[in-house]
Structures are given as structure tokens and as C-alpha cells.
Short mmCIF file of C-alpha atoms in Angstrom, two decimals:
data_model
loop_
_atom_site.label_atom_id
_atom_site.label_comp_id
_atom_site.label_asym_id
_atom_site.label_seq_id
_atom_site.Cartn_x
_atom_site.Cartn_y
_atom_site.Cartn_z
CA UNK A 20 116.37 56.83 129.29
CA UNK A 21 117.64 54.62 126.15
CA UNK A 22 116.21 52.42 123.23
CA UNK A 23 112.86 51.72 122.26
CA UNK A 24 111.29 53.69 125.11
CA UNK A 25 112.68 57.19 124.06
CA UNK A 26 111.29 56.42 120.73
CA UNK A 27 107.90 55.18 121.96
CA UNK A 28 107.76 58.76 124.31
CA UNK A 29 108.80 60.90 121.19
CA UNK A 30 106.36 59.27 118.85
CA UNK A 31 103.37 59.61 121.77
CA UNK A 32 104.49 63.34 122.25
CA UNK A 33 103.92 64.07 118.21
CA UNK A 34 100.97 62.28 117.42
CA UNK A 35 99.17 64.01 120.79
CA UNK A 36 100.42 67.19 120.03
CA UNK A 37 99.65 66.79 116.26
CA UNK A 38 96.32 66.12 117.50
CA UNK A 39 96.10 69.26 119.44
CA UNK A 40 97.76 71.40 116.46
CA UNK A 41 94.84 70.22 114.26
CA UNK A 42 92.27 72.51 116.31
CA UNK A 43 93.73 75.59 114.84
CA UNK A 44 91.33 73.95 111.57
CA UNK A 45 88.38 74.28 113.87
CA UNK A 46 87.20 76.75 111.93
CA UNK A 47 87.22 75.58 108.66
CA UNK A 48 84.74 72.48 110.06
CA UNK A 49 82.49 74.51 111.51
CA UNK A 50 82.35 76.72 108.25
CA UNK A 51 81.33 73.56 106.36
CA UNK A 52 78.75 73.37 108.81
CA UNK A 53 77.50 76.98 108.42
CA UNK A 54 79.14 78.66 111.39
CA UNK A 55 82.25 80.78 111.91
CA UNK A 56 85.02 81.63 114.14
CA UNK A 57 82.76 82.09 117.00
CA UNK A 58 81.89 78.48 117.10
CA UNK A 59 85.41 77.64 117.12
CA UNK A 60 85.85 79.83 120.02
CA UNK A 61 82.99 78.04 121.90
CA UNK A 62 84.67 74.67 121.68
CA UNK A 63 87.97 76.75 122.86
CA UNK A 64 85.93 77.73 125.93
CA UNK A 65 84.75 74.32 126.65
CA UNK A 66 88.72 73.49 126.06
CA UNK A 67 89.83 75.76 128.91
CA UNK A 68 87.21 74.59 131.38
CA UNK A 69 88.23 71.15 130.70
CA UNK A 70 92.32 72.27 131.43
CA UNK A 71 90.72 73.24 134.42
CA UNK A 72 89.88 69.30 135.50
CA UNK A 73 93.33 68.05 133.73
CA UNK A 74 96.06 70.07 135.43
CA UNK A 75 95.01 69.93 139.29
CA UNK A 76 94.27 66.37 138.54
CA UNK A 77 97.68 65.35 137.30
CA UNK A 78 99.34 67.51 140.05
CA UNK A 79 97.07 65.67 142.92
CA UNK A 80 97.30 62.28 141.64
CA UNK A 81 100.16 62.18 139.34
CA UNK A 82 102.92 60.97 141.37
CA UNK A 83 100.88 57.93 142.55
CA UNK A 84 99.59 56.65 139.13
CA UNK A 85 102.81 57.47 136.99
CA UNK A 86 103.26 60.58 134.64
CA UNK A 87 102.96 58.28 131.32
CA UNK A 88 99.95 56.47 131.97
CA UNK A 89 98.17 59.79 132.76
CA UNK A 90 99.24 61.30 129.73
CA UNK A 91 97.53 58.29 127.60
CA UNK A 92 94.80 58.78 129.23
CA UNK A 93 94.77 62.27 128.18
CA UNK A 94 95.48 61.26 124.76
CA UNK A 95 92.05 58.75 124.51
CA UNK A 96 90.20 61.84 126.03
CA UNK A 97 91.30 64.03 122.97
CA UNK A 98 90.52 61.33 121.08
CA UNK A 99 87.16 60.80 122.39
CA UNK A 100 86.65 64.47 121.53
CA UNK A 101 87.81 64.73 118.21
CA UNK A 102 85.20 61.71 117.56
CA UNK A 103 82.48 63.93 118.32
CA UNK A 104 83.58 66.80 116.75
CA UNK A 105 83.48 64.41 113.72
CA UNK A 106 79.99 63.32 114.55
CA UNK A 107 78.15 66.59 114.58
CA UNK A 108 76.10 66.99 111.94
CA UNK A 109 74.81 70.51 112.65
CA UNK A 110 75.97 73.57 115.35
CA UNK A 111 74.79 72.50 118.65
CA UNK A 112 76.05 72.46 122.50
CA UNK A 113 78.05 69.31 121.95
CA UNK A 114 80.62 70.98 120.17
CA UNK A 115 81.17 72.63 123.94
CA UNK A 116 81.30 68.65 125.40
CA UNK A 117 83.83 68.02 122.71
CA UNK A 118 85.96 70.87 123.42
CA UNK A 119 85.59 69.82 127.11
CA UNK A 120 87.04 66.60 126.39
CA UNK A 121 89.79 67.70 124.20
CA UNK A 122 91.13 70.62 126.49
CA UNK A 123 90.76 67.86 129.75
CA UNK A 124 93.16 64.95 127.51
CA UNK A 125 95.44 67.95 126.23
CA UNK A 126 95.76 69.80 129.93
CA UNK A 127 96.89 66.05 131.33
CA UNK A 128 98.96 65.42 128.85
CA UNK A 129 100.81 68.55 128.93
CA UNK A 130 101.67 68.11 132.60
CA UNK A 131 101.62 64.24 132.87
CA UNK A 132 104.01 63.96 129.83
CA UNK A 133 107.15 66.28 131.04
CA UNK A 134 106.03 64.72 134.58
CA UNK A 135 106.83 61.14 133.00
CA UNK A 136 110.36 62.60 131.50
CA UNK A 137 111.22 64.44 134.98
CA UNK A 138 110.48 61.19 136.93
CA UNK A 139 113.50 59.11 134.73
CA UNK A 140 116.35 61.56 134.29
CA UNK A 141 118.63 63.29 136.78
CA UNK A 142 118.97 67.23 137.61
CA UNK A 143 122.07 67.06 135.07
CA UNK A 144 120.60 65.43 131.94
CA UNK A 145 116.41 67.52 132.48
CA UNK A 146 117.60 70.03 130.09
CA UNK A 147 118.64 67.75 127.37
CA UNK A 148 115.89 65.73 128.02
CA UNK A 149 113.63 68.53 128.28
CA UNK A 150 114.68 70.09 124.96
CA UNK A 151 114.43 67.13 123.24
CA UNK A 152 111.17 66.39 124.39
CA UNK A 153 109.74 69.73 123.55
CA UNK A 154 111.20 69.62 119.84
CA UNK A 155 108.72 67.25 119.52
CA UNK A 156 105.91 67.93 120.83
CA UNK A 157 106.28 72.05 119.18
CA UNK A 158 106.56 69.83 115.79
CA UNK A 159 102.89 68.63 116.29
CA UNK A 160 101.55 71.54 117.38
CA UNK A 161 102.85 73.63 114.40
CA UNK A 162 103.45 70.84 111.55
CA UNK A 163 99.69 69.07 112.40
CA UNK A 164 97.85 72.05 111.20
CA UNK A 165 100.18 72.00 107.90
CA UNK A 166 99.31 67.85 107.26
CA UNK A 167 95.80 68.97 108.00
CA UNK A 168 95.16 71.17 105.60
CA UNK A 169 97.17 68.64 103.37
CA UNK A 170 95.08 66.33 103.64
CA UNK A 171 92.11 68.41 103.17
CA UNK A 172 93.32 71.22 100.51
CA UNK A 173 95.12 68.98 98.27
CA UNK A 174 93.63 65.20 98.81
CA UNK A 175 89.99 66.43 99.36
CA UNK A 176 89.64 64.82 102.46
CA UNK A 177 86.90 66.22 104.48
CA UNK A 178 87.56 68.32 108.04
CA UNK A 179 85.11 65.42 109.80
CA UNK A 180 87.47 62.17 108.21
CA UNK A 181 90.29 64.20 109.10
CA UNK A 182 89.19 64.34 112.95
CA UNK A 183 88.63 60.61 112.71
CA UNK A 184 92.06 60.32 111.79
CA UNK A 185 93.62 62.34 114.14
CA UNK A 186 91.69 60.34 116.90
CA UNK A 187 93.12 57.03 115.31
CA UNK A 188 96.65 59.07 115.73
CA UNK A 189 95.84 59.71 119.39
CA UNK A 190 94.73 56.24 120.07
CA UNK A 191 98.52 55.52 118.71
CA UNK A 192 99.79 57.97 120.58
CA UNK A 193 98.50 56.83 124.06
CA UNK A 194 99.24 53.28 123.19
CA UNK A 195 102.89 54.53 122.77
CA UNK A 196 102.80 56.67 125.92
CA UNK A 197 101.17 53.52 128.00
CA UNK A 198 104.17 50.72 126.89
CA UNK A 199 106.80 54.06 127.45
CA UNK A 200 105.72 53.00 130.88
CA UNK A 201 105.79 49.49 130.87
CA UNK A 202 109.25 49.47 129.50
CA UNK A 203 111.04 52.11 130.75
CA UNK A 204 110.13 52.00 134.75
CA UNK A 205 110.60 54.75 137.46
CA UNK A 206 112.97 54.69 140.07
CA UNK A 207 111.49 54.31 143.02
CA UNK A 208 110.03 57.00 144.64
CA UNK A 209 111.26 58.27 148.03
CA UNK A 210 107.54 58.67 149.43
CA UNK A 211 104.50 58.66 148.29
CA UNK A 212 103.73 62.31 149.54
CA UNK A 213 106.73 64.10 148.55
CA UNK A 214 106.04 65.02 145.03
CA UNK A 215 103.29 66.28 143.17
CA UNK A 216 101.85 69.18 143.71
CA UNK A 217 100.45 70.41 146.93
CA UNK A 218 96.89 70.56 147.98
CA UNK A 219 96.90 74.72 148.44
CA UNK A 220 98.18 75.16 144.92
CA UNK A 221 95.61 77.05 144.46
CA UNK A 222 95.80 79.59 147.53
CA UNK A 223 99.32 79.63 147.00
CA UNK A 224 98.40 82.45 144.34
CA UNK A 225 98.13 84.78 147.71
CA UNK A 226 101.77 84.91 148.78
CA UNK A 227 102.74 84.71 145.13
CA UNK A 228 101.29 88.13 144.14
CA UNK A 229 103.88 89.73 146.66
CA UNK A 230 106.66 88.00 144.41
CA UNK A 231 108.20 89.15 141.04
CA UNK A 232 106.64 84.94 140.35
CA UNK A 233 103.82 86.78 139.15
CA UNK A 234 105.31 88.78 136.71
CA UNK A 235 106.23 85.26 134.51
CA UNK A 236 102.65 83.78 135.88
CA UNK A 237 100.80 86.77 133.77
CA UNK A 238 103.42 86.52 131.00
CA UNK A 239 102.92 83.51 129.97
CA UNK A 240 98.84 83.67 129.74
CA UNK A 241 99.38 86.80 127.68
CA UNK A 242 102.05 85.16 125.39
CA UNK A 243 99.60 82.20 125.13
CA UNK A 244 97.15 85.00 123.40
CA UNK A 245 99.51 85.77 120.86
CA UNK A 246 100.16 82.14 119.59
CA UNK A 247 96.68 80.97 119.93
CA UNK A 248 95.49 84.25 117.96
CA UNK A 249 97.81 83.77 115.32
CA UNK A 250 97.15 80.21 114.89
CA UNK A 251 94.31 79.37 115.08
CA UNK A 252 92.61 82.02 113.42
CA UNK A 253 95.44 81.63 110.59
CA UNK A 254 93.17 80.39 108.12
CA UNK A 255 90.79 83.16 108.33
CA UNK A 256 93.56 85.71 108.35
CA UNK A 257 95.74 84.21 105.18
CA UNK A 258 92.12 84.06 103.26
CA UNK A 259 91.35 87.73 102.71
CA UNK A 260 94.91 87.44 101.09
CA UNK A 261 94.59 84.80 99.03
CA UNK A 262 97.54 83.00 100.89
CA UNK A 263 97.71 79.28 101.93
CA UNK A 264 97.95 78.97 106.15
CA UNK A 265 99.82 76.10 105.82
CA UNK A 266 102.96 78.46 104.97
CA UNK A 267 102.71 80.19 108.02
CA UNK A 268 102.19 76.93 109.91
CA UNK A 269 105.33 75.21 108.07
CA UNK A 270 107.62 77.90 108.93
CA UNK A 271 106.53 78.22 112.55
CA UNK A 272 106.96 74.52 112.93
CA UNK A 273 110.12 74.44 110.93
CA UNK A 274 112.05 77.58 112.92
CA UNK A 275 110.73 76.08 116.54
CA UNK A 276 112.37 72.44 115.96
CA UNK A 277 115.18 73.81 114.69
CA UNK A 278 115.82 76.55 116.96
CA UNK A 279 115.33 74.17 120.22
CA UNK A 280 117.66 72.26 118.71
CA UNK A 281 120.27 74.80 117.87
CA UNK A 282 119.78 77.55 119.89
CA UNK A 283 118.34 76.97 123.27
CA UNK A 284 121.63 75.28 124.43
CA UNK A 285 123.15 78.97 124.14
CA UNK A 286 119.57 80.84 125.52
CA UNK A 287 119.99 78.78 128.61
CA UNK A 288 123.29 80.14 129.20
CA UNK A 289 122.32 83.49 128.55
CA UNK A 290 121.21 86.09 131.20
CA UNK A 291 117.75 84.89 131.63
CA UNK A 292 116.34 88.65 131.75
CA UNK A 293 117.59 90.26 129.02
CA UNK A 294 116.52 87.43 126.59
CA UNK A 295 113.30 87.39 128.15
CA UNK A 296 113.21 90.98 126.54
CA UNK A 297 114.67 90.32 123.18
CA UNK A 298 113.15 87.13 122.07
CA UNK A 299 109.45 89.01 123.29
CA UNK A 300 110.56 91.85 120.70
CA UNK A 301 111.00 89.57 118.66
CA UNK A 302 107.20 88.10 118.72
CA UNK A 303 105.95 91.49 119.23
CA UNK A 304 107.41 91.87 115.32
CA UNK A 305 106.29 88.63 113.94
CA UNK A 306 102.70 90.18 114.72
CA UNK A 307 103.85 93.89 113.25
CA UNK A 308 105.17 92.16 110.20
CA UNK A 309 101.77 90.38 109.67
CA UNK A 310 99.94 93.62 109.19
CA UNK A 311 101.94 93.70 105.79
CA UNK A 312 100.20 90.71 104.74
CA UNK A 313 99.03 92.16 101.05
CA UNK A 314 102.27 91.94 100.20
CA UNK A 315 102.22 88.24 99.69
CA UNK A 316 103.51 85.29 101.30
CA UNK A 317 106.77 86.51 101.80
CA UNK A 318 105.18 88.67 104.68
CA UNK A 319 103.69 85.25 105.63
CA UNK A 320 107.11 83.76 106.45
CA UNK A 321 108.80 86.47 107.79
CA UNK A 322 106.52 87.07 110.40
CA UNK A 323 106.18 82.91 111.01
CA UNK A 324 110.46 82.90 111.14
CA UNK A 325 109.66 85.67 113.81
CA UNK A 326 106.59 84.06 116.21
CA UNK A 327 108.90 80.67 115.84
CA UNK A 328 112.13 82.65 117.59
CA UNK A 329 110.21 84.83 119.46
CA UNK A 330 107.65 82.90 121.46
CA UNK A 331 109.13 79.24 120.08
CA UNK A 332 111.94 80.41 122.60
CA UNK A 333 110.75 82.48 125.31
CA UNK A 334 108.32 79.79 126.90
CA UNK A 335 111.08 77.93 128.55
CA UNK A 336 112.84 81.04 129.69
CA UNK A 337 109.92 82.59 131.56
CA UNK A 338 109.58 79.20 133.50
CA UNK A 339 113.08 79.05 134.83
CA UNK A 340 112.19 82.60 136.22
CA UNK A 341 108.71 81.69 137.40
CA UNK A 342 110.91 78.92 139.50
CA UNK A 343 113.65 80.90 140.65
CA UNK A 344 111.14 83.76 141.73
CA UNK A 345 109.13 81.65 143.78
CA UNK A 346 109.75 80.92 147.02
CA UNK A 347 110.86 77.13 147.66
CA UNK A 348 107.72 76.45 149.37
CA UNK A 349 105.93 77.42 146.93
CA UNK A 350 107.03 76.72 143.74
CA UNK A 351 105.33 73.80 142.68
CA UNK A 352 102.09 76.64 142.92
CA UNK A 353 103.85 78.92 140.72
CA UNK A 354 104.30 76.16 138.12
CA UNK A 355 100.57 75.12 138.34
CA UNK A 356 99.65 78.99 138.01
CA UNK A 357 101.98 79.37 135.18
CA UNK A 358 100.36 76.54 133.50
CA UNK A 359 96.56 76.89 134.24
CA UNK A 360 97.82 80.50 133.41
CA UNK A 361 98.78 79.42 129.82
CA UNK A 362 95.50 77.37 129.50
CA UNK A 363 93.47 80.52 130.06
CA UNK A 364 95.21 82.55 127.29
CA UNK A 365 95.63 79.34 124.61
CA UNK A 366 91.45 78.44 124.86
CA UNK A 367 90.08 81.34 126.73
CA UNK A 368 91.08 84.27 124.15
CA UNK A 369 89.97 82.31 120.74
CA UNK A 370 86.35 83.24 122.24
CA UNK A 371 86.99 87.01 122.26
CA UNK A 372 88.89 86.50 118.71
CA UNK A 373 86.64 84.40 117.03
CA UNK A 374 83.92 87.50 117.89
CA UNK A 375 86.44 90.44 117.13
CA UNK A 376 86.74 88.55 113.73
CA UNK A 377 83.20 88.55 112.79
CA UNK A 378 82.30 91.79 114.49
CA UNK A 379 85.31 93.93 113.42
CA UNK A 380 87.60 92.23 110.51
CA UNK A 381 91.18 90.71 111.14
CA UNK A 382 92.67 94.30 111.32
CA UNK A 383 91.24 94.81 114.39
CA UNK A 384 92.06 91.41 115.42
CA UNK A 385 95.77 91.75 115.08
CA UNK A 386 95.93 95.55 116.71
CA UNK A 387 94.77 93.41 119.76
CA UNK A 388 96.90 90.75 119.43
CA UNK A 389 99.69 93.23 119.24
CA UNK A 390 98.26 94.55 122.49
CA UNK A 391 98.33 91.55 123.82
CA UNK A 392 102.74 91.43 122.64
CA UNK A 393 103.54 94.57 123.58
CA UNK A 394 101.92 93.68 127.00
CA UNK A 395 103.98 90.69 127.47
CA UNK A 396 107.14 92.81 126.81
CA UNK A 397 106.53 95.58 129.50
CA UNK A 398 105.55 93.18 132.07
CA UNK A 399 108.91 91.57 131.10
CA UNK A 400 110.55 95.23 131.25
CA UNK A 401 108.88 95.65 134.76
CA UNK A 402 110.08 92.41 135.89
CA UNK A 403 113.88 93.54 135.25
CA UNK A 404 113.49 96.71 136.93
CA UNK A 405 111.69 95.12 139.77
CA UNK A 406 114.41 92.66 139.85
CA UNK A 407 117.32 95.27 139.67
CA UNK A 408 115.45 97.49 142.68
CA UNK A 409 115.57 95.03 144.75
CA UNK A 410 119.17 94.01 143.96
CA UNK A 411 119.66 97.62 144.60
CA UNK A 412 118.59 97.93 148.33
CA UNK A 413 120.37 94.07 149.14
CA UNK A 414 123.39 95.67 148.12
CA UNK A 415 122.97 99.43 149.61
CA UNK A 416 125.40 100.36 151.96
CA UNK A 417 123.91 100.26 155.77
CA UNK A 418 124.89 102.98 158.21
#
């Protein structure tokens, strides 16, 4: 991949993610509508079903129909969504349909996009590629929420223009995505059949429970928790403070581009296990730190320096392993489980946080959201020893 349609992939990548990023504002909107956090996690909910249409679609059809195109399409249905977000006037069930629609364009893009990468580079160059790629799109997701509240904080804009103009940015976005196809074709592929993901993806959960597969499968959904809790609920947990959330999304933006660029060369090389371990420490204490958080916004970007390292690092890690843990037949299931997993935990747990929030306060919030860590980290720990028992009985002497 060269030229123009590198840049036209990039530029797709931020403007979709950027679009996704911007529903960690959720609440805010529905505030100036009279509702809370519970609202934003009943959009969230509608998100996940929707994942739940986008990933097994791009995996059955994807190879047919081209990774690029599908991902535009997936950015028009977020834009579609954010258009009626922007349209409600008062709380009602169609802020579920919207969520629906956002969580369906976000799921295809988020496995139609790579898809389009993978299908144009070689085993050698995926990794660069790869890294590149996901610089981008972690930009978006952490830097949108910081324009957002830009735009709205300082230029007055209100939350319902701003969805209109993050639906304009997706209707960029799949426009780039869409000539990203035109001008930078596949290679042929070797049959029409032989990639994409299998029809029993989703029984192939069976034989992968008897695999340490299921250890990164679980990890990730759990992980997902903790970035999803600390994001989008930012706003409401930098307000009892006084602080601005766009800090905390700044930093976490700033320290993920950065550190793909910079570091993940050397994580790759690393022993995969061990990192796993230290870089989950490490978000387990971005989410201690934040406990701190009358202490001012120093707390604010320790703790976002910390979640960027931490789980800005780890993703990538945990699915080499879900890969190598598999077994070859079934490891295009394990990387369908490991995403739908992820989907549960990004939209599925703002519903239970958006009600711990009202019910209980943020402190309670954030004890489970450290649950959630320190969960993350043992299953890693459990993985390892798994891992190193069964390394232990290959290489037993036999009588």
C-alpha cells in the first residue's frame, strides 16, 4: 500500500473512530434533555445488540464484498445514528434505534477496516501496517471526545449540532474508505470460500473453552469494562471535582499514539506473557490513581498516562495469544469471540455503570471498575501458570 490510498484509509479510520469517541459525551446530551447516565447506558445497550448484526456479518460476507466498502457502510450507519440522536427532542425508545445503528456501523467497521488492511499487505509488513493503522484509529477514539467537548465547552456549540457534525465527519469518512477501494485494489483472492470466517464461529466457543484461547477471549471483554467505564462516564466523574474531562481524554489519546508508535515495536518482541501482566498492572493503577482525584488534575493525568500504557498496549498483545492459543481450525472463532467479546464489555457494562452512578456515586463506580482490572490481571496470571503447567508435563521425563 502507497500514495493517496494510505492517506484516504488513515483519514476514514479517524473521522469513524472520532465519531465513535464522541459517544463517551452521551451523557452530557441526554442531561440537556433531562436524563442521566442511565440513558446513556440504554443507547450503549442498543450499541451492543447492534455489534451483534455487524461482526458475524462482516465475517460471513466480508471476503466477497471487500473489507473497505463494508467499513463505509458502517460508517453511513453511525452516521445515520448520530442523526437521530440529534433529532430527539425528548427521552424516548429511539435513543435505543440510534444506539442500534451506531454500535451495527462501528462493529463493521472495526472488523471490515483491519479486514481491508490484511487483504493488501503481506505476513511481513501486517505489523507495520497494523500499528500504523491502529495509531489512528486510538487517536479518534480518545482525541474525538477532547474536540467534542471543544466545541461544546468553549465555542457553545450544542451536544445535538455537534452529532450533526460528527455524522457529516462520518459521511467523509466512508467516502474516504469507499475510493481506498477503488484505488488501491486487492490481489486476487485464491477462492472465494477460503477466507472469512466460518459458518460455526459461533459453536466454535465449545472446543475453545478446553483451550487457554479462553483465557484472552474473557480478558479482553473485561479490559473493555475498564476503558468504557473510564471514558465514557469521564465527564460525570471529573465533575464532582471540578476538573475538565477533556484532560483525561487528551492524555489518553496523546500516550496511545505515541506509545504505538514508539513502543509496540519493542512489546512485540517481548515475551508475550509477562507483558500481558505488566502493562495490566499498569491499567489496574491508572484506575487506583483515579480514586485520588480531589487532588486536582494532576491525578487526572497520571492516571490517563497510565490507562494509555496500560490498556493502550495490552489489546494487541492479548490477540496474538488468543491466536496462538487456538487451535488452527479454529482460530478465526477465537478472533470473532475475542471481538464480539470486546463488544459486550465496551456497550454492555455502560448500562450497569450508568445505574451504579445514579444509585451509588462514582466511588462505588470505580471500586467496580477496579474489580473489573484486577480481574483482567489474574485471569492473565492464570493464563501463565496454565501455560507453564502444561509446558511442564510436555517436557517431563517419561519412564
Amino acid at each position: 500500500m502507497r500514495g493517496i490510498g494510505v492517506s484516504l484509509l488513515f483519514v476514514g479510520a479517524l473521522l469513524t473512530a472520532t465519531g465513535y469517541g464522541a459517544t463517551f459525551l452521551l451523557t452530557e446530551h441526554f442531561r440537556s434533555l433531562g436524563g442521566s447516565e442511565i440513558e446513556t447506558g440504554k443507547v450503549l445497550a442498543g450499541a451492543m445488540v447492534g455489534t451483534f448484526i455487524g461482526v458475524p456479518l462482516i465475517g460471513w460476507v466480508g471476503a466477497r464484498f471487500g473489507g473497505a466498502r463494508l467499513a463505509a457502510i458502517g460508517a453511513v450507519l453511525v452516521t445515520a445514528g448520530y442523526l437521530l440522536l440529534a433529532g430527539v427532542a425528548s427521552l424516548s425508545n429511539t435513543i435505543v434505534i440510534a444506539g442500534f445503528m451506531v454500535g451495527c456501523g462501528w462493529g463493521m467497521f472495526y472488523l471490515a477496516a483491519p479486514m481491508a488492511v490484511s487483504e493488501r499487505v503481506s505476513d511481513l509488513d501486517r505489523g507495520f501496517w497494523f500499528t500504523r493503522f491502529g495509531a489512528f484509529q486510538m487517536a479518534g477514539i480518545g482525541g474525538g471526545p477532547a474536540l467534542a467537548l471543544f466545541l461544546v465547552d468553549t465555542l457553545g456549540l450544542s451536544t445535538a449540532s455537534l452529532f450533526r457534525l460528527l455524522a457529516f465527519g462520518c459521511v467523509c469518512a466512508a467516502a474516504c474508505l469507499w475510493a481506498f477501494e477503488l484505488t488501491t485494489p486487492r490481489p486476487a483472492q485464491p477462492h472465494p470460500g477460503s477466507t472469512g470466517a466460518p459458518r460455526n464461529w459461533v459453536t466454535s466457543i465449545v472446543p475453545l473453552a478446553g483451550t487457554r484461547a479462553i483465557y484472552p477471549i474473557l480478558m479482553v471483554g473485561i479490559g473493555a469494562c475498564v476503558f468504557t467505564g473510564m471514558l465514557t462516564f469521564q465527564s460525570s466523574l471529573a465533575r464532582g471535582s471540578g476538573l475538565d474531562a477533556s484532560l483525561y481524554f487528551t492524555t489518553y489519546a496523546a500516550v496511545v499514539v505515541v506509545a504505538r508508535f514508539t513502543l509496540a515495536p519493542a512489546i512485540n518482541r517481548a515475551d508475550g506473557n509477562r507483558m500481558s501482566v505488566l502493562l495490566l498492572i499498569l491499567m489496574s493503577a491508572g484506575v487506583l490513581v483515579y480514586f485520588a482525584i480531589g487532588y486536582g488534575a494532576s491525578v487526572q493525568v497520571v492516571s490517563g498516562i497510565l490507562l494509555g500504557l496500560g490498556y493502550g498496549l495490552v489489546y494487541t498483545v492479548i490477540q496474538t495469544q488468543v491466536v496462538n492459543d487456538a487451535p488452527e481450525a479454529h482460530r478465526t472463532g477465537a478472533l470473532t469471540w475475542f471481538v464480539v467479546s470486546y463488544f459486550i464489555g465496551i456497550f454492555g457494562f455502560p448500562a450497569i455503570g450508568g445505574w451504579l452512578i445514579v444509585h451509588w456515586g462514582t466511588q462505588a463506580f470505580l471500586v467496580v471498575v477496579l474489580v473489573c482490572a484486577l480481574a483482567e490481571l489474574a485471569l492473565a496470571l492464570a493464563r501463565n501458570r496454565s501455560r507453564a503447567s502444561s509446558a511442564a508435563v510436555l517436557n517431563a521425563p517419561r519412564a
